[in-house]
Amino acid sequence: MSFPENFLWGGATAANQCEGAYQEGGRGLANVDVCPQGKDRFPVATGRMKMLRPDDGHYYPAMEAIDMYHHYKEDIAMFGEMGFKTYRLSIAWSRIFPKGDETEANEEGLRFYEDLFRECHKYGIEPLVTITHFDCPIHLIEEYGGWKNRKLIEFYKNLVTVLFTRYKGLVRYWLTFNEINMILHMPFMGAGLVFEEGEDEKQAEYLAAHHELVASAEATRIAHEIDPENKVGCMLAAGMTYPYTCAPEDVWKAQQKDRENFFFIDVQARGYYPSYAKKLFERENITIDITPEDEKVLRENTVDFVSFSYYSSRCTSADESVASTDGNVFATVKNPYLKASEWGWQIDPLGLRITLNALYDRYQKPLFIVENGLGAVDTPDENGYVEDDYRIDYLREHIKAMKAAVEEDGVDLMGYTPWGCIDLVSASTGEMKKRYGFIYVDKDNDGNGTLKRSRKKSFYWYKKVIESNGEDLE
Ligand code: BGP
């Protein structure tokens, strides 16, 4: 058997992409609620277009999403039917602290997640909880400027203290920030940043990054203090960067690109700022007040494991005229050896093995693949059944690559939670039609549909995969 017996098979979602009910249960408004679908989504998500309240001219898909807030029992029952050992979900910060800076938590929000975790345990499903998956209460953005303000560390500490205390014994696996490197690519989503005209964006992003990194280390410390059984991980939007050619300039550029991402995990997994980052700050006049207390907390509270999302490898060239394509938010050079999804994301299963090895070599910590999958258009029959062989093929090849990394390369891998195990709103585009799920949800891009859930072909396939602990992939 190649996967350990306790391997955590499951699936992943995020609150803002599935819960909906954005005004129920005392929940406060968050940045993720005001990211519209359509051409303004990217300007808003990157902090270049200020939108802190919804307006009539836009459609905001997170407000209802797939209404998991009211369907979670049914959804978790279906995860249980597939045999999930774990379910990765995120907490909506503004359900727990509607404004973010209160001292008293919102009991209704706390109860919602408590019930949800208990529901998971009914089926032997271990929750894997992302504390923040792109969300930040709007009040913290309006009043404090989001994560570029040091005060956010304190508010985050309050949040995690409440979570670790309340859910002690119910949750053991935690991730501090989803795709922490997204701060550099979607700063409004990643850190609640909205830029003023002429503002030094890099300065603001790295300052916000420092605060998130310290907050993450504080969370790790508090998690271990409250319950030594807690395991805390960091989370990277991963995918190695290949040089377009063997020209040393291309290889050098690929290394630089990878460091942009590794930077975050270097701090979270090793406990200190890498020297190349310090040089970058000097060169670019980025000033960050890193206090001796910050250094201490970073050094003493490295993560227990490294988790990551993997959709594709990346590619780069020193020659700017080489054609690019879309990737997971990061534009990348088109790799002529790879096919791509309908959204232009290149498909590279061997790239997953390469990424697993690179991360394991670099950090020597257990790894966890907490996102992977194919966003595709599905055409259901009248019963909502989808013959999604394309999705099965994608996942099969990635599981094979993962298996080779474990079996042949000796990578220590804790689990696998494919993204969007139930169809949900796309983070990058806000669409419903970019589907990842094993479970189809009847809802379209304009918000129409019954929200009815149905099993796709991949549902039955994945059930077998889990049952056989990854041996039966046919
Ligand atoms: C990651 C995010 C997810 C998710 C996924 C797929 O970046 O962590 O929230 O949505 O990518 O991306 P998309 O939804 O844009 O297809």
Tab-separated table of C-alpha atoms and ligand atoms in Angstrom:
chain	number	residue	atom	x	y	z
A	1	MET	CA	0.000	0.000	0.000
A	2	SER	CA	1.474	3.337	-0.975
A	3	PHE	CA	-0.621	5.731	1.095
A	4	PRO	CA	-0.485	5.473	4.867
A	5	GLU	CA	-3.567	4.012	6.481
A	6	ASN	CA	-4.519	7.288	8.130
A	7	PHE	CA	-4.180	9.268	4.890
A	8	LEU	CA	-6.665	12.136	4.931
A	9	TRP	CA	-8.785	11.898	1.790
A	10	GLY	CA	-11.431	14.570	1.462
A	11	GLY	CA	-12.449	17.754	-0.264
A	12	ALA	CA	-12.141	21.510	0.190
A	13	THR	CA	-14.349	24.618	0.156
A	14	ALA	CA	-14.208	28.174	1.473
A	15	ALA	CA	-16.928	30.044	3.375
A	16	ASN	CA	-17.252	32.947	0.947
A	17	GLN	CA	-17.590	30.650	-2.057
A	18	CYS	CA	-20.264	28.359	-0.655
A	19	GLU	CA	-22.016	29.586	2.500
A	20	GLY	CA	-24.037	32.557	1.259
A	21	ALA	CA	-26.453	33.887	3.946
A	22	TYR	CA	-24.207	36.901	4.145
A	23	GLN	CA	-26.544	38.838	6.411
A	24	GLU	CA	-27.817	36.010	8.578
A	25	GLY	CA	-26.878	34.938	12.077
A	26	GLY	CA	-25.504	38.354	12.965
A	27	ARG	CA	-22.791	38.169	10.313
A	28	GLY	CA	-21.033	41.412	9.377
A	29	LEU	CA	-20.101	42.583	5.885
A	30	ALA	CA	-16.736	41.334	4.555
A	31	ASN	CA	-14.456	42.166	1.619
A	32	VAL	CA	-15.434	38.913	-0.107
A	33	ASP	CA	-19.115	39.962	-0.195
A	34	VAL	CA	-18.359	42.988	-2.340
A	35	CYS	CA	-16.233	41.294	-5.010
A	36	PRO	CA	-18.593	41.427	-7.995
A	37	GLN	CA	-18.830	39.065	-10.936
A	38	GLY	CA	-17.722	40.461	-14.286
A	39	LYS	CA	-15.104	42.889	-15.487
A	40	ASP	CA	-14.809	44.778	-12.188
A	41	ARG	CA	-13.959	41.688	-10.141
A	42	PHE	CA	-10.248	41.790	-10.796
A	43	PRO	CA	-9.849	45.564	-10.199
A	44	VAL	CA	-11.724	45.153	-6.888
A	45	ALA	CA	-9.852	41.985	-5.831
A	46	THR	CA	-6.520	43.674	-6.503
A	47	GLY	CA	-7.412	46.768	-4.462
A	48	ARG	CA	-7.273	49.139	-7.402
A	49	MET	CA	-11.007	49.798	-7.522
A	50	LYS	CA	-12.542	50.747	-4.217
A	51	MET	CA	-15.772	48.915	-3.422
A	52	LEU	CA	-16.601	48.661	0.250
A	53	ARG	CA	-20.366	48.456	-0.119
A	54	PRO	CA	-22.476	46.592	-2.669
A	55	ASP	CA	-24.169	48.751	-5.306
A	56	ASP	CA	-27.095	48.190	-7.674
A	57	GLY	CA	-24.989	47.989	-10.797
A	58	HIS	CA	-23.213	44.738	-9.878
A	59	TYR	CA	-24.000	41.108	-9.100
A	60	TYR	CA	-22.233	39.727	-6.027
A	61	PRO	CA	-22.117	35.919	-6.192
A	62	ALA	CA	-20.877	35.344	-2.619
A	63	MET	CA	-24.049	36.755	-1.083
A	64	GLU	CA	-25.998	33.589	-1.753
A	65	ALA	CA	-23.326	31.326	-3.267
A	66	ILE	CA	-24.662	27.747	-3.012
A	67	ASP	CA	-26.382	28.557	0.284
A	68	MET	CA	-24.448	25.948	2.196
A	69	TYR	CA	-25.396	27.844	5.338
A	70	HIS	CA	-28.789	26.184	5.033
A	71	HIS	CA	-27.724	23.003	3.216
A	72	TYR	CA	-24.677	21.880	5.183
A	73	LYS	CA	-26.299	18.809	6.698
A	74	GLU	CA	-27.273	17.474	3.299
A	75	ASP	CA	-23.850	18.363	1.865
A	76	ILE	CA	-21.865	16.778	4.673
A	77	ALA	CA	-24.010	13.647	4.412
A	78	MET	CA	-22.922	13.394	0.773
A	79	PHE	CA	-19.264	13.887	1.746
A	80	GLY	CA	-19.793	11.099	4.267
A	81	GLU	CA	-21.251	8.904	1.525
A	82	MET	CA	-18.078	9.405	-0.508
A	83	GLY	CA	-16.115	8.286	2.551
A	84	PHE	CA	-14.339	11.577	3.289
A	85	LYS	CA	-11.877	11.332	6.156
A	86	THR	CA	-11.553	15.104	6.264
A	87	TYR	CA	-13.405	18.168	5.056
A	88	ARG	CA	-11.541	21.425	4.562
A	89	LEU	CA	-13.718	24.479	5.123
A	90	SER	CA	-13.128	28.025	6.250
A	91	ILE	CA	-14.566	30.194	8.984
A	92	ALA	CA	-16.158	33.481	7.942
A	93	TRP	CA	-14.402	35.899	10.301
A	94	SER	CA	-17.394	38.276	10.281
A	95	ARG	CA	-19.717	35.537	11.565
A	96	ILE	CA	-17.606	35.324	14.705
A	97	PHE	CA	-16.682	38.999	15.007
A	98	PRO	CA	-19.043	40.944	12.713
A	99	LYS	CA	-16.860	44.054	12.773
A	100	GLY	CA	-13.601	42.362	13.655
A	101	ASP	CA	-12.535	44.534	16.580
A	102	GLU	CA	-15.154	43.552	19.186
A	103	THR	CA	-14.082	41.870	22.393
A	104	GLU	CA	-17.197	39.718	22.613
A	105	ALA	CA	-17.751	37.021	19.961
A	106	ASN	CA	-21.095	36.476	18.218
A	107	GLU	CA	-22.595	33.340	19.772
A	108	GLU	CA	-24.783	32.584	16.757
A	109	GLY	CA	-21.750	32.402	14.476
A	110	LEU	CA	-19.872	30.209	16.934
A	111	ARG	CA	-22.836	27.877	17.232
A	112	PHE	CA	-23.179	27.549	13.477
A	113	TYR	CA	-19.659	26.162	13.103
A	114	GLU	CA	-19.953	24.040	16.221
A	115	ASP	CA	-23.022	22.339	14.758
A	116	LEU	CA	-21.253	21.941	11.443
A	117	PHE	CA	-18.193	20.308	13.060
A	118	ARG	CA	-20.437	17.969	15.049
A	119	GLU	CA	-22.183	17.044	11.832
A	120	CYS	CA	-18.794	16.149	10.288
A	121	HIS	CA	-17.881	13.928	13.237
A	122	LYS	CA	-21.132	12.001	12.822
A	123	TYR	CA	-19.616	10.617	9.625
A	124	GLY	CA	-16.098	10.230	10.996
A	125	ILE	CA	-14.978	13.326	9.103
A	126	GLU	CA	-12.172	15.337	10.676
A	127	PRO	CA	-12.606	19.073	9.974
A	128	LEU	CA	-9.603	20.896	8.525
A	129	VAL	CA	-10.246	24.559	9.165
A	130	THR	CA	-8.834	27.530	7.294
A	131	ILE	CA	-9.063	30.437	9.705
A	132	THR	CA	-9.113	33.048	6.944
A	133	HIS	CA	-9.793	32.204	3.344
A	134	PHE	CA	-9.593	35.627	1.676
A	135	ASP	CA	-11.997	37.209	4.103
A	136	CYS	CA	-11.671	40.272	6.265
A	137	PRO	CA	-14.501	42.233	7.945
A	138	ILE	CA	-15.185	45.464	6.040
A	139	HIS	CA	-15.004	47.454	9.255
A	140	LEU	CA	-11.345	46.461	9.670
A	141	ILE	CA	-10.665	47.778	6.185
A	142	GLU	CA	-12.553	51.053	6.610
A	143	GLU	CA	-11.349	51.796	10.087
A	144	TYR	CA	-7.801	50.398	10.057
A	145	GLY	CA	-6.774	49.953	6.410
A	146	GLY	CA	-6.784	46.143	6.536
A	147	TRP	CA	-3.646	44.105	7.179
A	148	LYS	CA	-1.203	46.949	6.623
A	149	ASN	CA	-2.223	48.021	10.103
A	150	ARG	CA	-0.416	46.223	12.913
A	151	LYS	CA	-3.560	46.258	15.034
A	152	LEU	CA	-4.969	43.466	12.855
A	153	ILE	CA	-2.570	41.086	14.589
A	154	GLU	CA	-4.394	41.686	17.887
A	155	PHE	CA	-7.831	41.226	16.320
A	156	TYR	CA	-6.685	38.007	14.685
A	157	LYS	CA	-5.294	36.773	18.005
A	158	ASN	CA	-8.700	37.388	19.607
A	159	LEU	CA	-10.352	35.477	16.807
A	160	VAL	CA	-8.090	32.449	17.032
A	161	THR	CA	-8.184	32.333	20.821
A	162	VAL	CA	-11.974	32.132	20.656
A	163	LEU	CA	-11.846	29.452	17.937
A	164	PHE	CA	-9.229	27.237	19.583
A	165	THR	CA	-11.015	27.442	22.928
A	166	ARG	CA	-14.512	26.837	21.666
A	167	TYR	CA	-13.619	24.057	19.230
A	168	LYS	CA	-11.099	22.232	21.388
A	169	GLY	CA	-11.620	18.517	20.809
A	170	LEU	CA	-13.752	19.165	17.705
A	171	VAL	CA	-11.035	20.504	15.402
A	172	ARG	CA	-7.391	19.461	15.349
A	173	TYR	CA	-6.153	20.644	11.949
A	174	TRP	CA	-5.899	24.375	11.255
A	175	LEU	CA	-4.555	26.546	8.451
A	176	THR	CA	-3.819	30.155	9.320
A	177	PHE	CA	-4.193	31.965	5.960
A	178	ASN	CA	-5.311	30.565	2.637
A	179	GLU	CA	-2.750	31.030	-0.157
A	180	ILE	CA	-0.835	33.620	1.820
A	181	ASN	CA	1.210	34.546	-1.259
A	182	MET	CA	-2.001	35.916	-2.861
A	183	ILE	CA	-1.295	39.162	-0.964
A	184	LEU	CA	1.028	40.017	-3.850
A	185	HIS	CA	-1.543	39.200	-6.538
A	186	MET	CA	-4.997	39.967	-5.088
A	187	PRO	CA	-4.224	42.293	-2.178
A	188	PHE	CA	-7.848	43.237	-1.428
A	189	MET	CA	-8.830	39.580	-1.167
A	190	GLY	CA	-5.609	38.496	0.493
A	191	ALA	CA	-5.168	41.341	2.968
A	192	GLY	CA	-8.027	43.838	2.729
A	193	LEU	CA	-5.827	46.417	0.981
A	194	VAL	CA	-7.313	49.253	-1.065
A	195	PHE	CA	-4.718	51.471	-2.686
A	196	GLU	CA	-4.795	55.230	-2.827
A	197	GLU	CA	-3.735	56.931	-6.026
A	198	GLY	CA	0.081	56.888	-6.193
A	199	GLU	CA	0.494	54.654	-3.124
A	200	ASP	CA	3.570	52.412	-3.013
A	201	GLU	CA	1.743	49.095	-3.480
A	202	LYS	CA	4.728	46.851	-2.821
A	203	GLN	CA	5.440	48.590	0.451
A	204	ALA	CA	1.823	48.076	1.573
A	205	GLU	CA	1.801	44.432	0.454
A	206	TYR	CA	4.974	43.432	2.261
A	207	LEU	CA	3.929	45.322	5.367
A	208	ALA	CA	0.595	43.450	5.317
A	209	ALA	CA	2.523	40.228	4.706
A	210	HIS	CA	4.676	40.835	7.782
A	211	HIS	CA	1.588	41.348	9.916
A	212	GLU	CA	-0.040	38.186	8.586
A	213	LEU	CA	3.168	36.237	9.151
A	214	VAL	CA	3.410	37.378	12.762
A	215	ALA	CA	-0.326	36.727	13.251
A	216	SER	CA	0.171	33.236	11.832
A	217	ALA	CA	3.029	32.494	14.246
A	218	GLU	CA	0.963	33.872	17.150
A	219	ALA	CA	-1.907	31.617	16.111
A	220	THR	CA	0.435	28.622	16.079
A	221	ARG	CA	1.653	29.501	19.555
A	222	ILE	CA	-1.879	29.940	20.927
A	223	ALA	CA	-3.122	26.755	19.227
A	224	HIS	CA	-0.402	24.683	20.874
A	225	GLU	CA	-0.942	26.358	24.244
A	226	ILE	CA	-4.672	25.711	24.251
A	227	ASP	CA	-4.396	22.158	22.991
A	228	PRO	CA	-1.086	20.386	22.320
A	229	GLU	CA	-3.037	18.085	19.981
A	230	ASN	CA	-3.596	20.975	17.535
A	231	LYS	CA	-1.681	20.827	14.254
A	232	VAL	CA	-1.239	24.122	12.449
A	233	GLY	CA	-0.250	24.538	8.832
A	234	CYS	CA	0.603	27.351	6.446
A	235	MET	CA	-0.912	27.423	2.951
A	236	LEU	CA	0.776	28.319	-0.333
A	237	ALA	CA	-0.614	28.773	-3.830
A	238	ALA	CA	2.053	26.460	-5.230
A	239	GLY	CA	3.298	25.248	-8.595
A	240	MET	CA	6.966	25.330	-9.556
A	241	THR	CA	8.155	27.797	-12.152
A	242	TYR	CA	9.918	26.226	-15.120
A	243	PRO	CA	12.398	28.184	-17.221
A	244	TYR	CA	11.108	28.505	-20.770
A	245	THR	CA	14.533	27.477	-22.122
A	246	CYS	CA	17.834	26.374	-20.618
A	247	ALA	CA	19.242	29.867	-21.147
A	248	PRO	CA	20.741	30.837	-17.781
A	249	GLU	CA	18.707	34.081	-17.862
A	250	ASP	CA	15.497	32.025	-17.997
A	251	VAL	CA	16.656	29.706	-15.213
A	252	TRP	CA	17.600	32.689	-13.074
A	253	LYS	CA	14.221	34.320	-13.657
A	254	ALA	CA	12.405	31.092	-12.738
A	255	GLN	CA	14.308	30.986	-9.458
A	256	GLN	CA	13.353	34.591	-8.712
A	257	LYS	CA	9.704	33.871	-9.443
A	258	ASP	CA	9.679	30.871	-7.119
A	259	ARG	CA	11.232	32.926	-4.348
A	260	GLU	CA	8.357	35.421	-4.551
A	261	ASN	CA	6.124	32.581	-3.389
A	262	PHE	CA	8.517	30.638	-1.167
A	263	PHE	CA	9.234	33.819	0.766
A	264	PHE	CA	6.088	33.404	2.853
A	265	ILE	CA	6.589	29.727	3.613
A	266	ASP	CA	10.286	30.271	4.298
A	267	VAL	CA	9.230	32.514	7.189
A	268	GLN	CA	6.397	30.273	8.399
A	269	ALA	CA	8.294	26.982	8.155
A	270	ARG	CA	11.840	28.091	9.026
A	271	GLY	CA	11.022	30.910	11.401
A	272	TYR	CA	13.006	33.825	9.979
A	273	TYR	CA	13.213	36.148	7.001
A	274	PRO	CA	15.400	34.696	4.238
A	275	SER	CA	18.396	36.823	3.285
A	276	TYR	CA	17.172	37.308	-0.303
A	277	ALA	CA	14.027	38.985	1.112
A	278	LYS	CA	16.035	41.359	3.278
A	279	LYS	CA	18.021	42.341	0.187
A	280	LEU	CA	14.824	42.869	-1.770
A	281	PHE	CA	13.477	45.181	0.944
A	282	GLU	CA	16.733	47.187	0.876
A	283	ARG	CA	16.735	47.458	-2.906
A	284	GLU	CA	13.099	48.466	-3.180
A	285	ASN	CA	13.093	50.770	-0.151
A	286	ILE	CA	10.519	48.658	1.623
A	287	THR	CA	10.496	49.527	5.295
A	288	ILE	CA	8.977	47.137	7.789
A	289	ASP	CA	9.207	47.478	11.508
A	290	ILE	CA	10.275	43.970	12.462
A	291	THR	CA	10.548	44.113	16.248
A	292	PRO	CA	12.692	41.739	18.348
A	293	GLU	CA	9.387	40.352	19.717
A	294	ASP	CA	8.238	39.626	16.158
A	295	GLU	CA	11.487	37.810	15.442
A	296	LYS	CA	11.100	35.759	18.590
A	297	VAL	CA	7.513	34.725	17.916
A	298	LEU	CA	8.359	33.812	14.301
A	299	ARG	CA	11.366	31.767	15.345
A	300	GLU	CA	9.654	29.883	18.149
A	301	ASN	CA	6.398	29.080	16.366
A	302	THR	CA	7.002	27.510	13.016
A	303	VAL	CA	4.177	25.522	11.461
A	304	ASP	CA	3.631	21.801	12.028
A	305	PHE	CA	3.007	21.106	8.360
A	306	VAL	CA	3.040	22.811	4.976
A	307	SER	CA	-0.144	22.775	2.937
A	308	PHE	CA	-0.632	24.034	-0.569
A	309	SER	CA	-2.901	24.326	-3.575
A	310	TYR	CA	-1.726	22.970	-6.883
A	311	TYR	CA	-3.515	23.486	-10.162
A	312	SER	CA	-0.611	23.848	-12.539
A	313	SER	CA	3.069	24.458	-12.915
A	314	ARG	CA	4.207	27.882	-14.092
A	315	CYS	CA	6.698	28.917	-16.703
A	316	THR	CA	8.726	32.061	-17.226
A	317	SER	CA	11.050	33.617	-19.757
A	318	ALA	CA	13.519	36.483	-19.637
A	319	ASP	CA	12.268	37.360	-23.103
A	320	GLU	CA	9.140	39.463	-22.640
A	321	SER	CA	7.798	38.719	-26.111
A	322	VAL	CA	7.076	35.032	-25.287
A	323	ALA	CA	3.287	34.410	-25.165
A	324	SER	CA	1.572	34.090	-21.800
A	325	THR	CA	-1.608	32.346	-20.615
A	326	ASP	CA	-3.814	32.457	-17.495
A	327	GLY	CA	-2.889	30.557	-14.377
A	328	ASN	CA	-4.287	30.529	-10.869
A	329	VAL	CA	-4.343	34.364	-10.873
A	330	PHE	CA	-0.669	34.432	-11.836
A	331	ALA	CA	-0.199	34.941	-15.575
A	332	THR	CA	2.423	32.527	-16.850
A	333	VAL	CA	4.311	31.835	-20.058
A	334	LYS	CA	2.579	29.272	-22.239
A	335	ASN	CA	4.313	25.924	-21.916
A	336	PRO	CA	4.219	24.284	-25.368
A	337	TYR	CA	4.324	20.774	-23.821
A	338	LEU	CA	1.091	21.158	-21.859
A	339	LYS	CA	-2.617	21.195	-22.615
A	340	ALA	CA	-4.835	23.676	-20.807
A	341	SER	CA	-8.317	23.839	-19.255
A	342	GLU	CA	-11.112	25.901	-20.800
A	343	TRP	CA	-9.893	28.782	-18.623
A	344	GLY	CA	-6.337	28.445	-19.908
A	345	TRP	CA	-4.928	26.826	-16.749
A	346	GLN	CA	-2.266	24.401	-17.943
A	347	ILE	CA	-2.534	20.755	-16.939
A	348	ASP	CA	0.635	19.188	-15.551
A	349	PRO	CA	0.359	16.157	-13.248
A	350	LEU	CA	4.122	15.543	-13.197
A	351	GLY	CA	4.404	19.160	-12.062
A	352	LEU	CA	2.627	18.080	-8.870
A	353	ARG	CA	5.312	15.482	-8.181
A	354	ILE	CA	7.993	18.079	-8.909
A	355	THR	CA	6.304	20.572	-6.576
A	356	LEU	CA	5.890	17.992	-3.796
A	357	ASN	CA	9.574	17.117	-4.017
A	358	ALA	CA	10.695	20.739	-4.113
A	359	LEU	CA	8.630	21.634	-1.045
A	360	TYR	CA	9.698	18.544	0.866
A	361	ASP	CA	13.371	19.102	0.059
A	362	ARG	CA	13.105	22.723	1.125
A	363	TYR	CA	11.143	22.352	4.374
A	364	GLN	CA	11.381	18.737	5.555
A	365	LYS	CA	7.911	19.029	7.104
A	366	PRO	CA	4.830	16.918	6.381
A	367	LEU	CA	2.946	18.209	3.337
A	368	PHE	CA	-0.770	18.413	2.686
A	369	ILE	CA	-2.365	19.015	-0.748
A	370	VAL	CA	-5.409	21.042	0.259
A	371	GLU	CA	-6.528	22.091	-3.244
A	372	ASN	CA	-6.268	20.550	-6.685
A	373	GLY	CA	-8.758	20.038	-9.476
A	374	LEU	CA	-10.170	20.963	-12.840
A	375	GLY	CA	-12.537	23.873	-13.348
A	376	ALA	CA	-14.765	22.897	-16.276
A	377	VAL	CA	-18.179	23.445	-17.829
A	378	ASP	CA	-20.545	20.571	-16.982
A	379	THR	CA	-23.654	19.578	-18.886
A	380	PRO	CA	-26.051	17.683	-16.610
A	381	ASP	CA	-28.837	15.412	-17.856
A	382	GLU	CA	-32.417	15.869	-16.612
A	383	ASN	CA	-31.505	14.199	-13.303
A	384	GLY	CA	-28.529	16.429	-12.701
A	385	TYR	CA	-26.084	13.624	-13.544
A	386	VAL	CA	-22.850	14.685	-15.258
A	387	GLU	CA	-20.503	12.349	-17.159
A	388	ASP	CA	-17.396	14.233	-16.093
A	389	ASP	CA	-14.707	11.901	-17.417
A	390	TYR	CA	-12.478	14.942	-18.072
A	391	ARG	CA	-12.484	15.679	-14.342
A	392	ILE	CA	-11.827	12.040	-13.439
A	393	ASP	CA	-8.889	11.973	-15.878
A	394	TYR	CA	-7.397	15.111	-14.386
A	395	LEU	CA	-7.702	13.843	-10.811
A	396	ARG	CA	-6.515	10.322	-11.666
A	397	GLU	CA	-3.301	11.613	-13.212
A	398	HIS	CA	-2.654	13.932	-10.273
A	399	ILE	CA	-3.264	11.168	-7.751
A	400	LYS	CA	-0.819	8.959	-9.655
A	401	ALA	CA	1.795	11.716	-9.456
A	402	MET	CA	1.138	12.130	-5.753
A	403	LYS	CA	1.439	8.396	-5.251
A	404	ALA	CA	4.789	8.339	-7.033
A	405	ALA	CA	6.027	11.149	-4.804
A	406	VAL	CA	5.050	9.174	-1.710
A	407	GLU	CA	6.026	5.697	-2.863
A	408	GLU	CA	9.125	6.352	-4.925
A	409	ASP	CA	10.450	9.642	-3.577
A	410	GLY	CA	9.589	9.253	0.096
A	411	VAL	CA	7.636	12.486	0.451
A	412	ASP	CA	5.725	12.679	3.729
A	413	LEU	CA	2.169	13.509	2.645
A	414	MET	CA	-0.708	13.814	5.112
A	415	GLY	CA	-3.670	14.068	2.800
A	416	TYR	CA	-5.464	15.256	-0.277
A	417	THR	CA	-8.533	17.508	-0.426
A	418	PRO	CA	-9.489	18.347	-4.027
A	419	TRP	CA	-10.914	21.819	-4.477
A	420	GLY	CA	-14.617	22.581	-4.672
A	421	CYS	CA	-15.756	19.043	-3.836
A	422	ILE	CA	-19.218	20.502	-4.306
A	423	ASP	CA	-19.718	23.084	-7.089
A	424	LEU	CA	-19.230	26.598	-5.782
A	425	VAL	CA	-18.431	30.165	-6.860
A	426	SER	CA	-15.103	30.641	-8.616
A	427	ALA	CA	-12.673	32.848	-6.709
A	428	SER	CA	-10.991	34.394	-9.712
A	429	THR	CA	-14.025	34.984	-11.936
A	430	GLY	CA	-17.065	34.822	-9.634
A	431	GLU	CA	-18.696	32.364	-12.060
A	432	MET	CA	-20.735	29.276	-11.191
A	433	LYS	CA	-20.094	27.612	-14.514
A	434	LYS	CA	-16.434	27.005	-13.660
A	435	ARG	CA	-17.182	23.841	-11.733
A	436	TYR	CA	-14.857	21.565	-9.746
A	437	GLY	CA	-17.312	19.396	-7.830
A	438	PHE	CA	-18.131	15.744	-7.397
A	439	ILE	CA	-21.565	17.137	-6.564
A	440	TYR	CA	-23.450	19.247	-9.093
A	441	VAL	CA	-25.353	22.298	-7.823
A	442	ASP	CA	-28.176	23.648	-9.943
A	443	LYS	CA	-27.297	27.316	-10.174
A	444	ASP	CA	-26.054	29.410	-13.074
A	445	ASN	CA	-23.829	32.452	-13.523
A	446	ASP	CA	-26.733	34.865	-13.159
A	447	GLY	CA	-27.909	33.382	-9.889
A	448	ASN	CA	-30.797	31.295	-11.295
A	449	GLY	CA	-31.397	27.687	-10.266
A	450	THR	CA	-33.002	25.473	-7.641
A	451	LEU	CA	-29.755	24.874	-5.682
A	452	LYS	CA	-30.557	21.168	-5.929
A	453	ARG	CA	-27.556	18.892	-5.366
A	454	SER	CA	-26.860	15.785	-7.481
A	455	ARG	CA	-24.073	13.241	-7.811
A	456	LYS	CA	-21.762	13.346	-10.848
A	457	LYS	CA	-19.906	10.345	-12.281
A	458	SER	CA	-16.782	11.541	-10.437
A	459	PHE	CA	-18.696	11.186	-7.137
A	460	TYR	CA	-18.815	7.391	-7.520
A	461	TRP	CA	-15.278	7.283	-8.852
A	462	TYR	CA	-13.820	9.242	-5.914
A	463	LYS	CA	-15.760	7.063	-3.447
A	464	LYS	CA	-13.909	4.039	-4.858
A	465	VAL	CA	-10.591	5.857	-4.716
A	466	ILE	CA	-11.091	6.564	-1.019
A	467	GLU	CA	-12.408	3.074	-0.268
A	468	SER	CA	-9.301	1.532	-1.799
A	469	ASN	CA	-6.976	4.112	-0.191
A	470	GLY	CA	-5.893	5.335	-3.601
A	471	GLU	CA	-5.254	1.882	-5.147
A	472	ASP	CA	-8.280	1.724	-7.438
A	473	LEU	CA	-8.082	4.681	-9.798
A	474	GLU	CA	-10.037	3.221	-12.720
B	1	BGP	C1	-7.511	29.106	-5.168
B	1	BGP	C2	-8.381	29.512	-4.042
B	1	BGP	C3	-9.743	28.974	-4.048
B	1	BGP	C4	-10.257	28.565	-5.376
B	1	BGP	C5	-9.292	27.966	-6.319
B	1	BGP	C6	-9.756	27.769	-7.747
B	1	BGP	O1	-6.773	30.199	-5.542
B	1	BGP	O2	-7.802	29.229	-2.801
B	1	BGP	O3	-10.539	29.826	-3.287
B	1	BGP	O4	-11.360	29.143	-5.826
B	1	BGP	O5	-8.091	28.666	-6.348
B	1	BGP	O6	-9.761	28.980	-8.405
B	1	BGP	P1	-10.984	29.518	-9.242
B	1	BGP	O7	-12.133	29.485	-8.314
B	1	BGP	O8	-10.603	30.886	-9.611
B	1	BGP	O9	-11.115	28.613	-10.384
